[in-house]
Amino acid sequence: MYHPERVPQFVLPISFLPEAAAAMTQLGTAEHPLRVAIVGAGPAGFYVAEHFAKRAGLTVAIDMFERLPTPYGLVRFGVAPDHEKIKNVTRVYDRLAGGAHFRFFGNVDVGRDLTLSDLRRFYHQICYTTGAQTDRRMGIPGEDLARSHAATEFVAWYNGHPEYRDCRFDLSVERVGVVGVGNVAVDVARMLCRTPDELAATDIADHALEALRASRVREVYMLGRRGPAQAAFTNPEVRELGALPGADVVVRPDEAELDALSRAALDKEPDASTEKKVEILQEFARRRPSGKDKRLILRFLVSPVAIHDDGRGGVAGMRIVKNRLKAAENGSLRPEATDVAEDLPVQLVFRSVGYRGVSLDGLPFDERRGTVPNEHGRVMDPATGRQVPGVYVSGWIKRGPSGVIGTNKPDAGETVAAMVEDLERGATLSPAAPEREAAERFVCDHRPHCVTYADWKRLEALEVGRGKPQGRPRVKFTSVEEMMEALGRA
Ligand code: NAP
């Protein structure tokens, strides 16, 4: 819960407090480093650390907290296993973590093991980079039937996220519907269409490899509610769908055509990347199926309106309606249902309509957007219109679940600029125990099983070692118990 009355006030601006000014001006030096807690060890968190590291003349001691023993967030648990190269960004994160002023407290859940009030005792500034941990809802009947899942769960499962390893997906069915045409939908559809041999060369979790080996899925439908020009996927990702060794990609020529409104919008504001996207889809539409084992069918201008019950509480099909596009007041083209409907014979559904942030203990939350209210990364209290002192956000919890990994870099730059500005005007928290050892002692007392970066690197070396004999980049540990055992700390 958010309790504004419990939030300590800012230290006053330097001009009001001459003695404090002397103390504050020393903050950020080797003698008195600015102590910053970053909550969440995904890309957003590391880019905040990177922007601080680039500030010449400013000494910032970073403590990064992560509820899992492993860092990297969505690079480990979101990026698809067959996109290994994207994971190379972790080298930058490792370099940052090797810095003298960086500590990692893994397996520590801020909110459960430590509170925001605890952090306020040790840090001048606290930045949340917790991402978007849940999924958006479609709001249609049948959404909660068995065999209807959030795509985010499937992604976390095949990537070996400890909290999702026990999920079960019925891959004995032949037809699957994936709702949405963003990059997550593309990942899910592609993983369902990969051959076992292709998957076996990746770092996919062993349980998922086994389940997908036995998969009987033959047809995957990806459903876009708007047209090809509005599809959220990016061009390299959609192009890859046309080059799958085990699946033919199928697009209906009528659905690949641009409607008059989309054409007019593109003529008015030409956009080479959108033109290219449409071209790729139109090329798919001209293809004839070559008889591969699986078919990946991309549909456009269709919306699910209900998921049918098989009488035993499971998915037996999906009703979709044909849409037309209509210009909204803000100029964007929105889908509008027609009265043309059809039933898709799918028995398994993945809802891939976007991630959603979850509220954080002690901070305000915008339920509609699923983000923490903020201005340039400074957390704002909507009740008072004032800044919540010393607390910041970056990444998806700040701006919502959009953009690729690199998008978090400029985003973190903006937040760090705000943090430095606040430091310069003396508007940091005044922690009671800012000494380096104090936080560590407190964390280790409260969470004896906390994991350091050196521990993580040992785990990683073990994972890589397990992968070698199989020609795989790594074989992941998928439970916290396994990890603790491997570290000899069970
Ligand atoms: P996204 O890009 O926002 O796509 C969400 C999709 O769901 C859109 O097609 C959206 O259609 C559709 N949708 C939303 N509500 C719907 C509804 N009620 N009914 C039907 N369709 C609905 O989100 P995402 O795919 O979860 O990806 C999140 C972010 O991660 C994106 O920025 C993505 O690019 C990034 N990502 C990147 C990669 C990569 O680079 N390889 C991989 C995975 C994820 P509308 O457009 O009509 O709203």
PDB file of C-alpha atoms and ligand atoms in Angstrom, residues 83 86 136-138 179-185 187 223 225-226 230 232 234 237 304 334 352-355 396 401-404, ligand 1:
ATOM      1  CA  HIS A  83      17.899 -15.409 -30.540  1.00  0.00           C
ATOM      2  CA  ILE A  86      20.724 -10.643 -28.640  1.00  0.00           C
ATOM      3  CA  ARG A 136      -2.812  -7.475 -20.170  1.00  0.00           C
ATOM      4  CA  ARG A 137      -6.301  -8.992 -20.408  1.00  0.00           C
ATOM      5  CA  MET A 138      -8.442  -9.206 -23.548  1.00  0.00           C
ATOM      6  CA  VAL A 179      -3.673 -13.308 -30.254  1.00  0.00           C
ATOM      7  CA  GLY A 180      -1.673 -10.186 -31.111  1.00  0.00           C
ATOM      8  CA  VAL A 181       0.986  -9.390 -33.684  1.00  0.00           C
ATOM      9  CA  GLY A 182       3.728  -7.891 -31.532  1.00  0.00           C
ATOM     10  CA  ASN A 183       7.230  -9.331 -31.220  1.00  0.00           C
ATOM     11  CA  VAL A 184       6.197 -11.525 -28.289  1.00  0.00           C
ATOM     12  CA  ALA A 185       3.484 -13.128 -30.440  1.00  0.00           C
ATOM     13  CA  ASP A 187       8.457 -15.321 -30.617  1.00  0.00           C
ATOM     14  CA  LEU A 223      -4.184 -12.708 -35.111  1.00  0.00           C
ATOM     15  CA  ARG A 225      -6.793  -6.788 -34.960  1.00  0.00           C
ATOM     16  CA  ARG A 226      -5.578  -4.089 -37.360  1.00  0.00           C
ATOM     17  CA  GLN A 230      -0.245  -1.288 -38.064  1.00  0.00           C
ATOM     18  CA  ALA A 232       3.470  -4.126 -33.946  1.00  0.00           C
ATOM     19  CA  THR A 234       9.428  -5.334 -36.370  1.00  0.00           C
ATOM     20  CA  GLU A 237      11.314 -10.508 -36.733  1.00  0.00           C
ATOM     21  CA  PRO A 304     -11.309 -12.564 -31.026  1.00  0.00           C
ATOM     22  CA  ARG A 334      -8.454   1.848 -34.753  1.00  0.00           C
ATOM     23  CA  SER A 352      -0.104 -11.965 -26.504  1.00  0.00           C
ATOM     24  CA  VAL A 353      -1.654  -8.543 -26.134  1.00  0.00           C
ATOM     25  CA  GLY A 354       1.072  -6.896 -24.072  1.00  0.00           C
ATOM     26  CA  TYR A 355       2.753  -6.990 -20.692  1.00  0.00           C
ATOM     27  CA  TRP A 396       8.920  -0.542 -18.463  1.00  0.00           C
ATOM     28  CA  PRO A 401       6.039  -2.242 -22.001  1.00  0.00           C
ATOM     29  CA  SER A 402       7.332  -0.832 -25.260  1.00  0.00           C
ATOM     30  CA  GLY A 403      10.519  -0.833 -27.255  1.00  0.00           C
ATOM     31  CA  VAL A 404      13.457  -3.190 -27.595  1.00  0.00           C
TER      32      VAL A 404
HETATM   33  P1  NAP B   1       3.243  -5.027 -28.359  1.00  0.00           P
HETATM   34  O1  NAP B   1       4.364  -4.795 -29.279  1.00  0.00           O
HETATM   35  O2  NAP B   1       2.630  -3.863 -27.683  1.00  0.00           O
HETATM   36  O3  NAP B   1       2.114  -5.843 -29.167  1.00  0.00           O
HETATM   37  C1  NAP B   1       0.878  -6.134 -28.596  1.00  0.00           C
HETATM   38  C2  NAP B   1      -0.047  -6.651 -29.669  1.00  0.00           C
HETATM   39  O4  NAP B   1      -1.284  -7.016 -29.058  1.00  0.00           O
HETATM   40  C3  NAP B   1      -0.378  -5.643 -30.747  1.00  0.00           C
HETATM   41  O5  NAP B   1      -0.472  -6.319 -31.966  1.00  0.00           O
HETATM   42  C4  NAP B   1      -1.735  -5.115 -30.289  1.00  0.00           C
HETATM   43  O6  NAP B   1      -2.530  -4.610 -31.335  1.00  0.00           O
HETATM   44  C5  NAP B   1      -2.340  -6.387 -29.782  1.00  0.00           C
HETATM   45  N1  NAP B   1      -3.481  -6.201 -28.901  1.00  0.00           N
HETATM   46  C6  NAP B   1      -3.563  -5.435 -27.792  1.00  0.00           C
HETATM   47  N2  NAP B   1      -4.780  -5.551 -27.225  1.00  0.00           N
HETATM   48  C7  NAP B   1      -5.477  -6.404 -28.006  1.00  0.00           C
HETATM   49  C8  NAP B   1      -6.781  -6.922 -27.950  1.00  0.00           C
HETATM   50  N3  NAP B   1      -7.610  -6.606 -26.958  1.00  0.00           N
HETATM   51  N4  NAP B   1      -7.184  -7.774 -28.931  1.00  0.00           N
HETATM   52  C9  NAP B   1      -6.342  -8.112 -29.920  1.00  0.00           C
HETATM   53  N5  NAP B   1      -5.095  -7.663 -30.041  1.00  0.00           N
HETATM   54  C10 NAP B   1      -4.662  -6.814 -29.079  1.00  0.00           C
HETATM   55  O7  NAP B   1       3.655  -5.991 -27.147  1.00  0.00           O
HETATM   56  P2  NAP B   1       4.537  -7.323 -27.053  1.00  0.00           P
HETATM   57  O8  NAP B   1       4.479  -8.140 -28.266  1.00  0.00           O
HETATM   58  O9  NAP B   1       4.135  -7.914 -25.751  1.00  0.00           O
HETATM   59  O10 NAP B   1       6.012  -6.759 -26.919  1.00  0.00           O
HETATM   60  C11 NAP B   1       6.388  -5.870 -25.858  1.00  0.00           C
HETATM   61  C12 NAP B   1       7.646  -5.110 -26.267  1.00  0.00           C
HETATM   62  O11 NAP B   1       8.765  -6.005 -26.262  1.00  0.00           O
HETATM   63  C13 NAP B   1       7.545  -4.537 -27.657  1.00  0.00           C
HETATM   64  O12 NAP B   1       8.112  -3.267 -27.693  1.00  0.00           O
HETATM   65  C14 NAP B   1       8.357  -5.519 -28.486  1.00  0.00           C
HETATM   66  O13 NAP B   1       8.899  -4.976 -29.661  1.00  0.00           O
HETATM   67  C15 NAP B   1       9.428  -5.935 -27.500  1.00  0.00           C
HETATM   68  N6  NAP B   1       9.982  -7.247 -27.893  1.00  0.00           N
HETATM   69  C16 NAP B   1      11.000  -7.242 -28.791  1.00  0.00           C
HETATM   70  C17 NAP B   1      11.516  -8.441 -29.251  1.00  0.00           C
HETATM   71  C18 NAP B   1      12.614  -8.423 -30.266  1.00  0.00           C
HETATM   72  O14 NAP B   1      13.210  -7.397 -30.520  1.00  0.00           O
HETATM   73  N7  NAP B   1      12.927  -9.538 -30.907  1.00  0.00           N
HETATM   74  C19 NAP B   1      10.990  -9.658 -28.789  1.00  0.00           C
HETATM   75  C20 NAP B   1       9.944  -9.623 -27.882  1.00  0.00           C
HETATM   76  C21 NAP B   1       9.440  -8.403 -27.435  1.00  0.00           C
HETATM   77  P3  NAP B   1      -2.682  -3.013 -31.551  1.00  0.00           P
HETATM   78  O15 NAP B   1      -1.409  -2.574 -32.195  1.00  0.00           O
HETATM   79  O16 NAP B   1      -3.870  -2.921 -32.420  1.00  0.00           O
HETATM   80  O17 NAP B   1      -2.870  -2.405 -30.190  1.00  0.00           O
END
